[in-house]
């Protein structure tokens, strides 16, 4: 490798962008403005579902799009956090913020345990290891007495935020969910554009070169895996309060497949792609629910068309058209 190439690679892996691009600030502002008025125009629970899955897809995108690690087991973190939050709120009678923190923390710990083993493998082997652990979590949720088995944990109380603000009203809960999800998206944005994120991209693009430059690659992989797991858990915890339910669907392997689909459809490795992908998939599931099992076929058809026509995803193609990162 030439000196010029080496210098370029090192600069790309360590460079920190100066300031936030203006078009990103505008997109965040417009998105926030639309979401603030959305509950007065659309069904709040429907929008909250989109928000929860947008955060879930963004968490996976942090791992897949910027870390280069494909996980087929992210439902384990989403679902386990959902169960912990539901159990804490219903059985222990804890407030919603404490229940969400417990769910997110449990997902982070589970991510640390699974990630420490999974990062020892690469490529499809890494994906299969995460899937295997996710199936273990699924069978645990099915057999454990406190999870409710096939019935799940139902009628989860939303409670009072900080013991003061009642979340029984859908619109009140909506703005709390909006704050959580938007905060999560901003945190992911900051991670991506931090020195840590730049090194992460370098590892994704050329892992052997990153090792030769002295980076502790496995530490970075484990760190981003735990971050992704925690954010997926935050999404699952929030979802359990929105629907007042934690069920086996949350930890089933199809949930992992759906979030991968959302990420690829919206645009892997983009900031706003997972949000768009989640909105498309959730909207399709909601309005095509009357078609029953045909919804899966419709999802597959749309995915195939997207792969053929929009190989970089919806936002990825748009980013290429306007020649600006999205």
Coordinates of C-alpha atoms in Angstrom, one line a residue, residues 168-301:
X168 CA -53.1 7.0 30.6
X169 CA -53.9 9.5 27.8
X170 CA -52.5 8.5 24.4
X171 CA -51.5 12.0 23.4
X172 CA -49.7 12.6 26.7
X173 CA -47.8 9.3 26.3
X174 CA -47.1 10.3 22.7
X175 CA -45.0 13.3 23.6
X176 CA -43.1 11.3 26.2
X177 CA -42.3 8.6 23.6
X178 CA -41.4 11.3 21.1
X179 CA -38.9 12.8 23.6
X180 CA -37.4 9.3 24.2
X181 CA -37.1 8.3 20.6
X182 CA -35.8 11.7 19.3
X183 CA -33.3 11.7 22.1
X184 CA -32.2 8.2 21.1
X185 CA -31.8 9.3 17.5
X186 CA -29.7 12.3 18.5
X187 CA -27.6 10.0 20.6
X188 CA -27.0 7.7 17.7
X189 CA -26.2 10.7 15.5
X190 CA -23.6 11.9 18.0
X191 CA -22.0 8.4 18.3
X192 CA -21.7 8.2 14.5
X193 CA -20.0 11.6 14.2
X194 CA -17.7 11.2 17.2
X195 CA -14.1 10.0 17.0
X196 CA -15.4 6.6 18.1
X197 CA -17.8 6.5 15.1
X198 CA -15.0 7.4 12.7
X199 CA -12.9 4.5 13.9
X200 CA -15.9 2.3 13.7
X201 CA -16.4 3.1 10.1
X202 CA -12.7 2.5 9.4
X203 CA -13.0 -1.0 11.0
X204 CA -16.1 -1.6 8.9
X205 CA -14.3 -0.7 5.7
X206 CA -11.0 -2.4 6.3
X207 CA -10.6 -4.4 9.6
X208 CA -7.1 -5.7 8.9
X209 CA -5.8 -2.2 8.2
X210 CA -7.5 -0.9 11.4
X211 CA -5.7 -3.6 13.4
X212 CA -2.4 -2.6 11.8
X213 CA -3.0 1.0 12.8
X214 CA -3.2 -0.1 16.4
X215 CA -6.9 -0.1 17.1
X216 CA -8.4 -2.6 19.6
X217 CA -10.9 -3.8 17.0
X218 CA -12.8 -6.3 19.3
X219 CA -13.2 -3.6 22.0
X220 CA -14.8 -1.3 19.4
X221 CA -17.1 -4.1 18.2
X222 CA -18.2 -5.0 21.7
X223 CA -18.8 -1.4 22.6
X224 CA -21.0 -0.7 19.5
X225 CA -22.8 -4.1 20.1
X226 CA -23.7 -3.1 23.7
X227 CA -24.8 0.4 22.5
X228 CA -27.0 -1.1 19.8
X229 CA -28.5 -3.6 22.3
X230 CA -29.2 -0.9 24.8
X231 CA -31.0 1.3 22.2
X232 CA -32.9 -1.7 21.0
X233 CA -33.9 -2.3 24.6
X234 CA -35.0 1.3 25.0
X235 CA -37.3 0.8 21.9
X236 CA -38.7 -2.4 23.3
X237 CA -39.3 -0.9 26.8
X238 CA -41.1 2.0 25.3
X239 CA -43.2 -0.2 23.1
X240 CA -44.4 -2.3 26.0
X241 CA -45.8 0.7 27.7
X242 CA -47.4 2.0 24.5
X243 CA -49.3 -1.2 23.8
X244 CA -49.4 -2.3 27.5
X245 CA -48.2 -5.7 26.4
X246 CA -45.1 -7.8 26.2
X247 CA -45.5 -10.9 24.1
X248 CA -43.5 -13.7 22.4
X249 CA -43.8 -11.8 19.2
X250 CA -41.2 -9.3 20.6
X251 CA -38.6 -12.0 21.0
X252 CA -39.4 -14.2 18.0
X253 CA -36.9 -14.5 15.1
X254 CA -39.3 -12.8 12.7
X255 CA -38.9 -9.6 14.7
X256 CA -35.2 -9.6 14.0
X257 CA -35.9 -10.2 10.3
X258 CA -38.4 -7.3 10.2
X259 CA -35.9 -4.8 11.7
X260 CA -33.2 -5.9 9.2
X261 CA -35.8 -5.3 6.4
X262 CA -36.6 -1.8 7.8
X263 CA -32.9 -0.9 7.8
X264 CA -32.1 -2.2 4.3
X265 CA -35.3 -0.7 2.8
X266 CA -34.7 2.7 4.3
X267 CA -31.0 2.7 3.6
X268 CA -28.2 1.0 5.5
X269 CA -25.5 3.3 6.7
X270 CA -27.6 6.4 6.5
X271 CA -28.9 8.5 9.3
X272 CA -32.6 8.8 8.4
X273 CA -33.0 5.6 6.4
X274 CA -34.1 3.4 9.3
X275 CA -36.8 5.9 10.2
X276 CA -38.1 5.8 6.6
X277 CA -37.9 2.0 6.5
X278 CA -39.8 1.6 9.8
X279 CA -42.5 4.1 8.6
X280 CA -43.0 2.1 5.4
X281 CA -43.1 -1.3 7.0
X282 CA -45.3 -0.3 9.9
X283 CA -47.7 1.6 7.7
X284 CA -48.0 -1.4 5.3
X285 CA -48.7 -3.8 8.2
X286 CA -51.3 -1.4 9.6
X287 CA -53.3 -0.7 6.4
X288 CA -52.8 -4.1 4.8
X289 CA -53.7 -6.1 8.0
X290 CA -56.9 -7.2 6.4
X291 CA -54.9 -9.3 3.9
X292 CA -53.7 -11.6 6.7
X293 CA -50.7 -13.7 5.7
X294 CA -50.5 -11.9 2.4
X295 CA -48.9 -9.0 4.2
X296 CA -45.6 -11.0 4.4
X297 CA -45.7 -11.7 0.7
X298 CA -46.3 -8.0 0.0
X299 CA -43.3 -7.1 2.2
X300 CA -41.2 -9.6 0.4
X301 CA -42.2 -8.2 -3.0

